[in-house]
Each structure stands twice: as C-alpha cells, then as structure tokens.
Amino acid sequence: MSEAVLRAVDVTRRLRGDVPVTLVDSATMEAAPGDFIAITGPSGSGKSSLLYLLGLLDRPDGGEVFLQGEPTSGLSDSQRAALRLARIGFVFQSYFLLPEFTAAENVAMPIRRLGRVTGDAAMARAAALLASLGLADQARRFPRQLSGGQSQRVAIARALANDPPLLLADEPTGNLDSRASALVFEIFERLAKEGRTVVVVTHDMDFARRAGRNVRIVDGRITD
Amino acid sequence: MFRLAVDIAFRHLVAHPRQTIALLLGTVIGVSMFLTISALTRGSEGEFIRRLVDSAPHITISDEFRRPRVQPADLAHPAGAVEVRHVKPVTETRGIRGYAQVLDFVRRQPGVKATAVLVGQALITFAGKEFAVALNGITPKEFEAISIVGEDMKQGSLDALAANPNGIVIGAELAKTLSLHLGNAVNVVATNGQVRTFRIVGVFRTGQVNYDTSQTFVQIKRVQALMNRPSRANSIVVQLDDPMQARTIAERIEAQIGYKSLSWQEMSENLLATLATRNVASYTIISAVLLVAAFGIYNLLSTVVGEKQRDIAILKAMGFLGRDLELAFVLEGLLLGLAGVAFGIPLGMFFMYLLGDLKLTVPGMGDEPISIPLDWGLDQFLLAGGFALVASLAAAYLPARRAARVEPVAILRGAV
C-alpha cells in the first residue's frame, strides 16, 4: 500500500462558549493516493468541520493531521497557507468564484499566487484545465455568465490549478441538478483514477454509494 | 504577489464604477482645491509682504533708546538713601548724535544701503486749507536708491529736489485733498512756528492712501533749518539686499550703536501674526477637503471588505495570506489616491490659470486692473500629492487590516 496522502489521528475540535460543543470527536481516518472517499452524515454531524480540519483551514484541539506524512499541528498560519496553496484543492457548494475575474483568471489565481510560473504561463495552464473539463469556450466569461454546473467545474479547475495531490470538496453537488451532479461525480472519479486523493462531504447518498469509500460521521464521531 | 494584489485592487475598483468615480472626484477636487487655495494663500502672503517690505524701510534707526537713559544721580548712587524728585533732564537738541559716523558704520554692513532722514511734523497750507503731514528731509540721490517712492512718481521726480532746494514732493492723495498741482507753491509751517514756501516738484502714488496723504519730501538741509536742528538727522533708513535678514541686522546695529533699530518685521508683528493665523486657517480648510475625501475612501473600502467576506475567505482557503489581502486593499486606497492626484494636479493648474488670468479693479488703486497674486512651487505639488496619498493610504489601512483578519472557516461555515 502506498503512503497515505492524508492521515487524521484522534482529531478533536470543540467550540468553546457558554455551551461547549464538540464538532469532531477523536476522528481517525486515512486516505491514500487514488482514494475517492465520501463523508456522509446527518446535518450538523461535523462533516464540514472534519473537512476543514483535514484541509488545514482549522486547527484541532486534540490529535494530529498528517499531510503526506508531515504533522501539521505545529505549523504556523503562513506555513499551513503555503501547504494549502501547493498541496490541497478546495471545492465548495457555492463555488465561490471571484465575480470580478473571468473563469480563466479565477483558475489562474492560485497559480499566480504560488508564483512559480509567469502570468502568461498561468493563464495557459488555466485554459488547459478548463478545456480538460469541457469549458474551453467559457474561459473568458465572468462567473455571472456561467450556469451552476459550469461554475462548479470552473471551481474544480481552480482547485486543481497547482496540481495538488489532495482534493477536498464540501457538498459540491448541493446546488446542482442531476445532470450537472453526474458530470461533477465523473470528474472526481476520473481525478481519483489519475492518482489524486478525493475527499467529498455530501448529503447525496447516490453520490456516496458510487464513491470508492464511505466514512460516516454522527455527532462528530466516525462510525464506520 | 504585488502584481496580483494590484490586479485584485484594480478589479474591485472597476467593479464599482459609480462609487469609484464619486470617490475619485472627492480626491480630485481635494487636490485641486489644495493647490489653488495654497497658491492663492502663498501668492497673497508674498504680495502682502512685498508691499509691506517695499513701502517702508527694511530697518529704521531712530533717535530713541529702548531703555531711557539713566540719570547721572542714579548712576552715581544706585543704592542712595536720598531720593531727588522732579529732576529735569538737560534740554538737548533731538536727533542721532554723530549721525554721519552712524551712517558710515551702517553702510559698512554687507548687503546694506542707508541714508539719513530728518522727519518732523508740519502743516501744509494752501488756499485757506491746512493739512498735517510728516515732513521728510532727505538726500534725494541716496533716498531714491532706497525707497520705492522714486518708482511711484506720477509727475516730476525726486531728483528735482536736488536741482530745486525749495522743492517739495507730495503724495497724490494730498494733492487731491488740497487741490494741488505740480508747480504750485505751498506754505509749510513747522511746529516751532517757522514758515517756508516750497514749490511742488513731484507727485507720487504708492497705492497706500494713508502714505500718499501724509508723507512729503524736501531736502534735508531745508528741514534742518526749518526745525532749528542743524546738522541733525533723527532717522536712518536702511534697505537690504535680503529683506528677510532685517531682524538679525537690526539687532546687530542696535547692539553696536545703541539707538533703537526697528526691522520691518518688528514694526509689522501684528500683521505678520494675523497672516500666520490666516495661513493656518486656509491650510486647515483645504486639508479638511482632503480628509473628507479620505473618509470616502475609508467608507468604500469598509463596504467592499464587508461585501467581499466570502471572496476573502476563499482566497485565504486557497492559500493567500492575510498580508496578501491587506496589501490588495491598501493598494486599492493607493490607486484611488494616485488617480486623484493624477487628475487633481492638472485640474488645480487649470484653476490657477483661470485665476491668474483674472483682472480686478480695486477702489483706491486707480483704474489700472490688478492680477490676483498666485505663487506655486514644486513643494506645493509635493505637499498636495503627498497629503492625498497619505490620507488615502491611512483610510485604506483599517479596512485592509479587517480583511487580513477574516477567519475563512467562520465565513465558509456560514455560507454553505
């Protein structure tokens, strides 16, 4: 078995306040290259919270998240940001495309931030990514000119911009019709087959069933 | 990252064209008003000081002392037990003692021109009318080199006094008051009762009504004779190459010769203080215009940061740092400031051109129209531009800090 891209060991996240809430309770899981994992569970069970912890957007109160074997809890905010930029791609339910930029410019944004290639090369890579997702003719359109399915594919292209080994998605088909959802599923499946690790939080049980692996979470605890 | 931050800032501004143009107008008007009003303020200040400096000697040495002389009894017995009351100082002829030597000393100072004057009060009578004037006894050649009266002659000349020992030069306002004309003979009555007849050989107009009414000029020897003060002068008037040095040179002269030496600054202290107050008021008002523009920028950026919480969150989730976003929003303020300066300076120059072209007729200054005095220099452009940029940056900084502190998880959790 190849080395895990992502490993969470006893990860716990609590919200402090008048009434403390445990969002994620001692979650342990592992994802290898090529894994296509669906995290499911009822609303408020801690799916998204676990995803944010796995994606280094949030810090656990206990336990450790390893990314490609490296522990991440001791890293500074800027080191975690650098890891996210180079090794993790995010896709959200609401796409979160920047409205002032075209589809291609949105995709090029993380490439330009990483700064390893020129602006022109970044735009060329963005165009190629959009073409690979069937959006070659939408590259110059602004987000308001795109359909939901097209916007989500642009968001996926943006998540893949820096060629990360790990792709995390939070309800990526939540706002899409069945046809667009099926297309997004196919893209994730293809990416996993290409060797990327894909972890998707979803309510869509059909989507979850078709994923390679299922992780169910209830009240913050992974049950199977 | 810098180019990307500029790109983000630029796109935000372009995405809100109406707000951006409104804010830009605020900065443009602020910068142009700053330039125009400061040019007016400096121009009028310069003109005022020039008139102040030109209309009177830069330094006037009079036959007075700042501290009265100590009486001989006080000098001999400073701690005496007996007080002698009603001591009357010796009656002496007023004037600067050994004025020729004093004049010689003053003239040896670098950048200095000086002449002695004997000034006294007198009455001019003509056709049954009489008018109190200051009778200035001068050496015409020397005085012409020092005073602007020679340049303001409307009829005749100061030189004519040299050729005509019984000549008198008067101001145009006095001539009007007494219906006098060049060549008329007038009687001058000194305070000791002596009367002498002079013929008008020149009429001047400086534009200052008071001066043109009250000042008259005759040869010094005639005044000495009329006032029974032979070989005396009670004033030495000094003109400097650099009028701004007047205070220092006056102090030096007074320290050496003892007589009271008044610089033009000391004589006009109240006016200069008023001028300084007016400058503070002017600059406060024009700075306020720019501050209002800066508040506009602050408002826009605060709104943008508020509206862009989700975009900021996704950028941070992607791997952008807080300081990247801070830079982008600060650049947004800077771009607004730069554009404001870029358009504001030409507009300010246009306003200055319009004002500079304007001609006004001022009552009492004759029929000749005068221009509005304007003065501008590189320092004003730098000040206007620098102030606008600093204000824009300061206005952008707080919203930018807020953008940098956005917690992506809190926003993403609420948004999904």
XYZ file of C-alpha atoms in Angstrom:
640
model
C 0.000 0.000 0.000
C 1.347 3.481 -0.933
C 1.959 6.129 1.733
C -1.151 7.959 2.946
C -1.632 11.422 1.480
C -3.815 12.342 4.407
C -3.991 10.854 7.882
C -6.030 12.096 10.818
C -5.328 10.585 14.202
C -7.727 11.180 17.112
C -8.613 14.597 15.794
C -10.935 16.567 18.051
C -12.442 20.012 17.588
C -14.537 21.757 20.182
C -16.301 25.107 20.164
C -15.929 26.888 23.465
C -18.682 29.092 24.766
C -21.487 29.115 27.273
C -22.467 25.695 25.990
C -19.332 23.912 24.685
C -19.952 21.910 21.540
C -17.806 19.067 20.248
C -17.772 19.354 16.466
C -15.385 16.486 15.804
C -14.648 13.838 18.391
C -11.478 11.705 18.137
C -11.755 11.216 14.400
C -9.209 8.873 12.855
C -9.048 8.252 9.153
C -6.580 7.824 6.344
C -6.612 8.473 2.597
C -4.140 7.110 0.079
C -3.418 8.343 -3.466
C -6.322 7.357 -5.743
C -8.821 7.119 -2.888
C -12.257 8.573 -3.573
C -13.858 8.996 -0.154
C -17.337 10.270 0.617
C -18.001 11.622 4.109
C -21.666 11.389 4.958
C -23.840 12.004 7.956
C -26.840 13.983 9.132
C -26.866 17.786 9.123
C -24.713 19.185 11.925
C -22.900 15.882 12.452
C -19.477 17.515 11.887
C -18.780 16.551 8.255
C -17.711 20.011 7.126
C -15.818 20.619 10.383
C -13.822 17.427 9.780
C -13.155 18.543 6.185
C -11.845 21.939 7.367
C -9.550 20.150 9.818
C -8.291 17.800 7.095
C -7.774 20.794 4.781
C -5.741 22.738 7.378
C -8.317 25.506 7.415
C -8.982 24.877 11.092
C -6.765 23.704 13.936
C -7.756 20.669 16.004
C -7.956 20.928 19.804
C -6.509 17.420 20.033
C -4.988 14.802 17.747
C -2.906 15.341 14.635
C -3.443 15.714 10.904
C -0.601 14.395 8.729
C -0.300 15.646 5.149
C 1.921 13.380 3.045
C 3.393 12.097 6.266
C 4.154 15.525 7.796
C 2.464 16.519 11.067
C 0.730 19.881 10.687
C -0.332 20.960 14.173
C 2.963 22.704 14.890
C 2.943 24.726 11.703
C 2.402 28.482 11.653
C -0.567 30.012 9.848
C 1.606 31.012 6.905
C 3.149 27.515 6.671
C -0.335 25.999 6.650
C -1.394 28.519 3.988
C 1.617 27.519 1.888
C 0.651 23.838 2.205
C -2.933 24.583 1.198
C -1.748 26.561 -1.803
C 0.531 23.838 -3.149
C -0.979 20.552 -1.976
C -4.700 20.961 -1.341
C -7.524 21.955 -3.635
C -10.929 23.032 -2.299
C -14.340 22.902 -3.906
C -17.385 24.370 -2.160
C -21.114 24.101 -2.645
C -21.431 27.807 -3.548
C -18.474 27.738 -5.998
C -17.012 30.941 -4.532
C -15.703 32.236 -7.833
C -14.416 35.807 -7.709
C -17.020 37.804 -9.655
C -14.602 40.459 -10.996
C -12.422 37.876 -12.750
C -13.112 35.679 -15.775
C -13.269 31.899 -15.484
C -9.666 31.543 -16.678
C -8.481 34.308 -14.336
C -10.211 32.597 -11.407
C -8.426 29.346 -12.252
C -5.090 31.139 -12.678
C -5.403 32.862 -9.288
C -3.692 30.131 -7.144
C -1.045 29.577 -9.832
C -0.192 33.281 -9.822
C -0.113 33.325 -6.029
C 2.277 30.358 -5.963
C 4.436 32.361 -8.348
C 6.370 29.526 -9.920
C 5.443 30.466 -13.472
C 4.827 33.692 -15.366
C 1.371 35.226 -15.646
C 1.057 34.096 -19.254
C 2.018 30.531 -18.331
C -0.541 30.616 -15.507
C -3.259 31.695 -17.942
C -2.204 28.994 -20.402
C -2.436 26.326 -17.707
C -5.814 27.697 -16.608
C -7.093 27.497 -20.188
C -5.835 23.910 -20.496
C -7.528 22.920 -17.225
C -10.810 24.488 -18.310
C -10.554 22.686 -21.652
C -9.965 19.362 -19.876
C -13.244 19.940 -18.007
C -15.137 20.832 -21.189
C -15.101 24.594 -20.617
C -12.695 25.740 -23.330
C -15.212 28.201 -24.746
C -16.151 29.606 -21.315
C -12.651 30.733 -20.323
C -13.289 34.419 -20.954
C -16.713 34.512 -19.369
C -17.378 36.031 -16.000
C -18.979 33.890 -13.264
C -22.342 35.679 -13.672
C -22.408 34.424 -17.283
C -21.981 30.762 -16.296
C -24.546 28.144 -15.248
C -24.270 26.398 -11.868
C -22.695 23.298 -13.376
C -20.217 25.380 -15.378
C -19.336 27.455 -12.299
C -18.683 24.317 -10.270
C -16.429 22.916 -12.991
C -14.507 26.240 -13.009
C -14.178 25.879 -9.209
C -12.838 22.316 -9.692
C -10.357 23.584 -12.286
C -9.247 26.245 -9.797
C -8.822 23.575 -7.097
C -6.585 21.635 -9.488
C -4.609 24.692 -10.610
C -1.438 23.914 -8.665
C -1.777 20.164 -9.315
C -2.405 19.234 -5.643
C -2.353 15.586 -4.544
C -5.422 16.176 -2.336
C -8.823 17.481 -3.404
C -11.401 18.328 -0.737
C -14.999 19.109 -1.637
C -17.812 20.324 0.595
C -21.227 19.426 -0.847
C -20.032 20.046 -4.416
C -23.334 18.950 -5.947
C -25.578 20.650 -3.390
C -26.625 23.414 -5.787
C -26.593 21.380 -8.994
C -29.229 19.497 -10.971
C -28.830 15.761 -11.508
C -27.110 16.106 -14.883
C -24.529 18.572 -13.592
C -24.102 16.461 -10.446
C -23.373 13.400 -12.536
C -20.787 15.321 -14.519
C -19.068 16.535 -11.323
C -19.054 12.960 -9.985
C -17.424 11.744 -13.184
C -14.745 14.395 -12.896
C -13.947 13.425 -9.286
C -13.907 9.751 -10.224
C -11.516 10.471 -13.097
C -9.246 12.538 -10.841
C -9.096 9.703 -8.308
C -8.269 7.234 -11.042
C -5.435 9.546 -12.115
C -3.977 9.090 -8.614
C -5.326 12.090 -6.725
C -6.939 11.694 -3.321
C -10.504 12.990 -3.394
C -12.469 13.532 -0.193
C -16.049 14.746 -0.603
C -18.557 15.751 2.050
C -22.021 15.026 0.688
C -25.662 14.569 1.553
C -26.252 12.876 -1.773
C -26.429 9.177 -0.869
C -26.308 8.100 -4.519
C -23.075 10.087 -4.902
C -21.726 8.493 -1.695
C -22.639 4.959 -2.750
C -20.767 5.358 -6.028
C -17.622 6.738 -4.319
C -14.877 4.228 -3.620
C -15.120 4.513 0.153
C -17.587 5.849 2.646
C -16.904 7.478 6.003
C -19.983 8.065 8.120
C -19.954 10.618 10.911
C -22.595 11.059 13.576
C -22.374 13.601 16.385
C -18.761 14.292 15.469
C -17.679 10.644 15.704
C -16.722 8.472 12.772
C -18.955 5.435 12.987
C -17.707 3.363 10.084
C 2.255 38.729 -5.412
C 2.449 42.516 -5.890
C 1.098 42.407 -9.440
C -1.655 40.047 -8.363
C -2.569 42.380 -5.483
C -2.652 45.339 -7.901
C -4.863 43.279 -10.205
C -7.278 42.427 -7.391
C -7.366 46.061 -6.210
C -7.927 47.371 -9.741
C -10.721 44.868 -10.446
C -12.505 45.821 -7.229
C -12.434 49.476 -8.236
C -13.592 48.784 -11.774
C -16.379 46.571 -10.431
C -17.895 49.578 -8.590
C -17.605 52.297 -11.251
C -20.087 54.745 -9.785
C -18.652 54.592 -6.271
C -15.118 54.741 -7.615
C -15.823 57.805 -9.758
C -17.562 59.576 -6.862
C -14.583 58.903 -4.594
C -12.145 59.861 -7.285
C -13.959 63.174 -7.718
C -13.605 63.789 -3.986
C -9.836 63.324 -4.135
C -9.503 65.210 -7.437
C -11.411 68.209 -6.076
C -9.490 67.982 -2.803
C -6.097 68.012 -4.537
C -7.060 70.764 -6.998
C -8.514 72.949 -4.225
C -5.446 72.316 -2.093
C -3.233 73.557 -4.911
C -5.414 76.520 -5.848
C -6.023 77.785 -2.332
C -2.422 77.261 -1.267
C -1.241 79.147 -4.378
C -3.658 81.962 -3.506
C -2.594 81.950 0.136
C 1.086 81.996 -0.693
C 0.628 84.474 -3.510
C -1.343 86.929 -1.408
C 1.061 86.454 1.501
C 4.024 87.132 -0.774
C 2.322 90.161 -2.292
C 1.359 91.484 1.124
C 4.884 91.065 2.471
C 6.340 92.601 -0.682
C 4.124 95.645 -0.241
C 4.966 95.766 3.446
C 8.673 95.487 2.732
C 8.667 97.886 -0.199
C 6.516 100.577 1.309
C 8.710 101.161 4.337
C 12.432 100.912 5.071
C 13.649 97.434 5.939
C 15.252 98.896 9.050
C 14.590 102.272 10.640
C 17.125 103.597 13.159
C 15.563 106.333 15.262
C 16.969 108.770 17.797
C 15.405 106.835 20.655
C 16.644 104.202 23.057
C 14.742 101.094 24.063
C 15.532 101.882 27.670
C 15.549 105.525 28.819
C 18.934 106.823 29.791
C 19.799 106.502 33.452
C 20.063 109.873 35.185
C 23.517 110.890 36.479
C 22.352 110.827 40.109
C 21.149 107.248 39.703
C 24.401 106.290 38.047
C 26.488 107.828 40.831
C 24.389 106.484 43.700
C 22.414 103.456 42.518
C 21.579 102.489 46.129
C 21.341 106.021 47.511
C 19.138 106.631 50.536
C 18.094 110.093 49.404
C 15.644 110.394 46.544
C 15.825 113.578 44.489
C 12.477 114.265 42.936
C 11.480 116.419 39.952
C 14.899 116.118 38.329
C 14.582 117.548 34.858
C 16.922 116.107 32.212
C 19.055 118.632 30.354
C 17.248 120.057 27.349
C 19.045 118.923 24.230
C 18.523 119.051 20.504
C 16.842 115.838 19.422
C 18.454 113.633 16.829
C 21.047 110.957 16.283
C 24.338 112.154 17.650
C 27.117 111.923 15.109
C 24.723 110.529 12.526
C 27.406 110.689 9.831
C 29.522 108.188 11.784
C 26.497 106.004 12.484
C 25.561 106.088 8.802
C 29.113 105.186 7.890
C 29.023 102.194 10.263
C 25.661 101.000 8.918
C 26.814 101.269 5.306
C 29.812 99.056 6.073
C 27.452 96.136 6.797
C 27.258 93.745 3.844
C 24.188 93.997 1.597
C 23.087 97.294 3.122
C 22.126 100.684 1.670
C 21.303 103.532 4.050
C 20.544 107.220 4.168
C 19.832 109.719 6.903
C 16.461 111.422 7.209
C 15.181 114.205 9.414
C 11.474 113.744 9.947
C 9.246 116.275 11.602
C 5.634 117.269 11.795
C 4.401 120.226 9.830
C 1.280 121.838 8.436
C 0.840 122.434 4.760
C -1.395 125.364 3.985
C -2.831 126.205 0.618
C -5.752 128.338 -0.386
C -7.007 128.599 3.176
C -6.812 124.851 3.777
C -4.265 123.221 6.006
C -3.205 119.655 6.438
C -0.844 117.981 8.943
C 1.915 115.979 7.276
C 5.226 114.296 8.006
C 7.989 116.370 6.504
C 10.852 114.098 5.476
C 14.197 115.786 4.974
C 16.177 113.615 2.582
C 19.238 113.492 0.375
C 17.417 112.879 -2.940
C 20.003 110.679 -4.701
C 20.536 108.450 -1.670
C 16.835 108.249 -0.835
C 15.875 107.306 -4.378
C 18.202 104.296 -4.201
C 16.477 103.109 -1.057
C 12.789 103.968 -1.362
C 10.194 102.908 -3.919
C 8.762 106.436 -3.880
C 11.035 107.227 -6.818
C 9.439 104.393 -8.793
C 5.928 105.569 -7.937
C 6.290 109.132 -9.211
C 3.280 110.165 -11.271
C 4.565 113.644 -12.013
C 8.026 115.194 -11.615
C 10.767 113.340 -9.779
C 12.656 113.041 -6.518
C 15.745 114.190 -8.417
C 14.062 117.548 -8.948
C 14.602 118.210 -5.231
C 18.359 118.247 -5.833
C 18.002 120.876 -8.542
C 15.463 122.918 -6.597
C 16.391 123.404 -2.922
C 12.935 124.823 -2.239
C 11.102 121.954 -3.914
C 8.701 119.574 -2.218
C 7.386 116.165 -3.334
C 3.904 115.224 -2.140
C 1.533 112.271 -2.448
C -1.311 112.144 -4.953
C -3.958 111.875 -2.218
C -2.686 115.023 -0.508
C -2.622 116.784 -3.875
C -6.247 115.763 -4.385
C -7.288 116.832 -0.884
C -5.746 120.291 -1.200
C -6.326 120.624 -4.987
C -2.609 120.938 -5.559
C -0.770 120.623 -8.861
C 2.808 120.355 -9.986
C 4.409 123.804 -9.802
C 2.071 125.162 -7.111
C 3.705 126.940 -4.165
C 2.628 125.833 -0.691
C 3.434 127.150 2.764
C 4.892 124.727 5.246
C 4.556 125.608 8.937
C 6.916 123.844 11.335
C 5.911 123.017 14.930
C 8.179 125.845 16.151
C 6.153 128.339 14.105
C 8.650 128.877 11.314
C 7.099 129.133 7.870
C 8.709 128.469 4.496
C 7.324 128.350 1.000
C 8.035 125.318 -1.181
C 7.176 124.613 -4.789
C 5.752 121.214 -5.750
C 8.276 119.434 -7.974
C 6.866 115.913 -7.823
C 3.733 113.886 -7.049
C 3.851 110.183 -6.168
C 1.238 107.439 -5.739
C 2.199 104.257 -3.883
C -1.374 102.962 -3.734
C -1.495 103.241 0.054
C -3.896 106.087 0.717
C -2.512 106.867 4.178
C 1.062 107.108 2.918
C 0.056 109.134 -0.149
C -1.769 111.607 2.106
C 0.675 112.076 4.952
C 4.226 111.877 3.587
C 6.098 114.774 1.971
C 9.752 115.044 0.945
C 12.118 118.012 0.854
C 15.891 118.452 1.026
C 17.310 117.561 4.457
C 19.070 120.895 4.821
C 15.758 122.754 4.445
C 14.136 120.660 7.194
C 17.168 121.134 9.469
C 16.854 124.891 9.024
C 13.055 124.912 9.403
C 13.201 122.921 12.635
C 16.269 124.579 14.093
C 18.146 121.304 14.149
C 21.269 121.999 12.106
C 23.448 119.012 11.159
C 20.958 116.598 12.714
C 19.019 113.601 11.425
C 16.543 111.731 13.595
C 16.294 108.668 11.499
C 18.478 106.443 9.359
C 16.581 104.328 6.902
C 18.120 101.108 5.673
C 17.392 98.958 2.655
C 18.745 95.408 2.465
C 19.536 93.129 -0.449
C 17.746 90.386 1.523
C 14.802 91.888 3.449
C 14.375 88.648 5.418
C 17.665 89.398 7.215
C 16.257 92.653 8.595
C 15.623 91.384 12.122
C 19.156 89.996 12.548
C 20.886 93.023 11.064
C 18.731 95.446 13.091
C 19.724 93.640 16.289
C 23.389 93.798 15.290
C 23.210 97.526 14.520
C 21.352 98.327 17.737
C 23.830 96.330 19.784
C 26.647 98.381 18.280
C 25.249 101.930 18.204
C 22.676 101.820 20.981
C 19.909 103.627 19.069
C 16.620 101.827 18.575
C 16.734 99.891 15.293
C 13.392 98.545 14.168
C 13.174 95.926 11.457
C 10.115 95.826 9.200
C 9.149 92.530 10.833
C 9.164 94.107 14.297
C 7.134 97.074 13.050
C 4.576 94.743 11.468
C 4.480 91.988 14.069
C 0.688 92.160 14.436
C 0.165 91.975 10.705
C 2.560 89.036 10.336
C 0.844 87.211 13.206
C -2.522 87.786 11.501
C -1.037 86.478 8.277
C 0.233 83.344 10.042
C -3.214 82.777 11.570
C -4.837 83.209 8.176
C -2.410 80.659 6.683
C -3.238 78.130 9.386
C -6.957 78.668 8.714
C -6.506 78.264 4.941
C -4.463 75.091 5.208
C -6.862 73.656 7.788
C -9.799 74.167 5.433
C -8.082 72.648 2.410
C -6.753 69.751 4.483
C -10.318 69.133 5.636
C -11.401 68.779 2.000
C -8.817 66.030 1.542
C -9.761 64.413 4.835
C -13.391 64.237 3.714
C -12.194 62.523 0.536
C -10.165 60.113 2.676
C -13.254 59.281 4.732
C -14.991 58.475 1.467
C -12.228 56.020 0.612
C -12.466 54.521 4.079
C -16.216 54.102 3.622
C -15.909 52.447 0.224
C -13.209 50.040 1.325
C -15.081 49.190 4.508
C -18.123 48.384 2.384
C -16.053 46.344 -0.064
C -14.404 44.382 2.747
C -17.849 43.740 4.208
C -19.254 42.622 0.861
C -16.206 40.562 -0.049
C -16.028 38.415 3.080
C -16.690 35.239 1.087
C -14.137 36.134 -1.602
C -11.583 36.914 1.078
C -12.400 33.614 2.803
C -11.959 31.583 -0.371
C -8.693 33.360 -1.185
C -7.410 32.527 2.291
C -8.647 28.948 1.951
C -6.738 28.751 -1.328
C -3.544 29.722 0.472
C -3.447 33.519 0.315
C -2.021 35.094 3.457
C -3.672 37.802 5.498
C -0.947 40.215 4.447
C -1.634 39.483 0.755
C -5.189 40.688 1.208
C -4.081 43.592 3.350
C -1.752 44.615 0.524
C -4.554 44.344 -2.045
C -6.880 46.621 -0.068
C -4.158 49.123 0.807
C -3.291 49.224 -2.902
C -6.936 49.913 -3.619
C -6.674 53.054 -1.478
C -3.341 53.924 -3.057
C -4.747 53.546 -6.582
C -7.614 55.881 -5.684
C -5.126 58.340 -4.202
C -2.805 58.158 -7.224
C -5.659 58.639 -9.658
C -6.928 61.542 -7.543
C -3.500 63.185 -7.651
C -3.057 62.456 -11.378
C -6.330 64.204 -12.238
C -6.300 66.707 -9.366
C -2.985 68.349 -10.251
C -3.961 69.277 -13.842
C -7.347 70.493 -12.602
C -5.643 72.579 -9.910
C -3.308 74.045 -12.549
C -6.315 74.868 -14.696
C -7.976 76.679 -11.769
C -4.738 78.560 -11.126
C -4.535 79.513 -14.790
C -8.102 80.858 -14.684
C -7.441 82.837 -11.507
C -4.119 84.114 -12.827
C -5.880 85.418 -15.911
C -8.491 87.277 -13.896
C -8.131 91.088 -13.668
C -9.748 93.069 -10.867
C -10.208 96.789 -10.343
C -9.750 97.719 -6.704
C -11.143 101.007 -5.333
C -8.339 103.359 -4.327
C -5.786 101.643 -6.568
C -6.601 103.663 -9.648
C -8.267 102.449 -12.802
C -5.476 100.029 -13.659
C -6.766 96.436 -13.189
C -4.647 94.217 -10.977
C -3.978 90.481 -11.220
C -4.730 88.046 -8.417
C -1.381 87.178 -6.846
C -0.599 83.454 -7.128
C 2.500 81.647 -6.076
C 3.145 77.975 -6.571
C 6.165 75.749 -6.473
C 7.190 72.110 -6.554
C 6.852 71.908 -2.782
C 3.106 72.662 -3.012
C 2.579 69.961 -5.628
C 4.525 67.514 -3.467
C 2.554 68.568 -0.396
C -0.840 68.223 -2.129
C 0.107 64.893 -3.725
C 1.785 63.558 -0.608
C -1.098 64.569 1.652
C -3.666 62.972 -0.684
C -1.673 59.738 -0.902
C -1.034 59.514 2.830
C -4.721 60.236 3.551
C -5.800 57.564 1.036
C -3.385 55.005 2.450
C -4.422 55.765 6.023
C -8.092 55.472 5.012
C -7.450 52.130 3.346
C -5.369 50.692 6.155
C -8.137 49.952 8.672
C -10.437 48.087 6.249
C -7.358 46.265 4.917
C -6.483 45.104 8.421
C -10.035 43.852 8.793
C -9.710 41.897 5.530
C -6.476 40.342 6.734
C -8.157 39.096 9.906
C -11.077 37.344 8.210
C -11.348 33.762 9.509
C -12.181 31.641 6.468
C -13.797 28.802 8.436
C -16.305 31.111 10.111
C -17.310 32.581 6.757
C -17.367 29.274 4.852
C -19.347 27.556 7.585
C -21.956 30.313 7.472
C -22.030 30.471 3.703
C -22.581 26.841 2.818
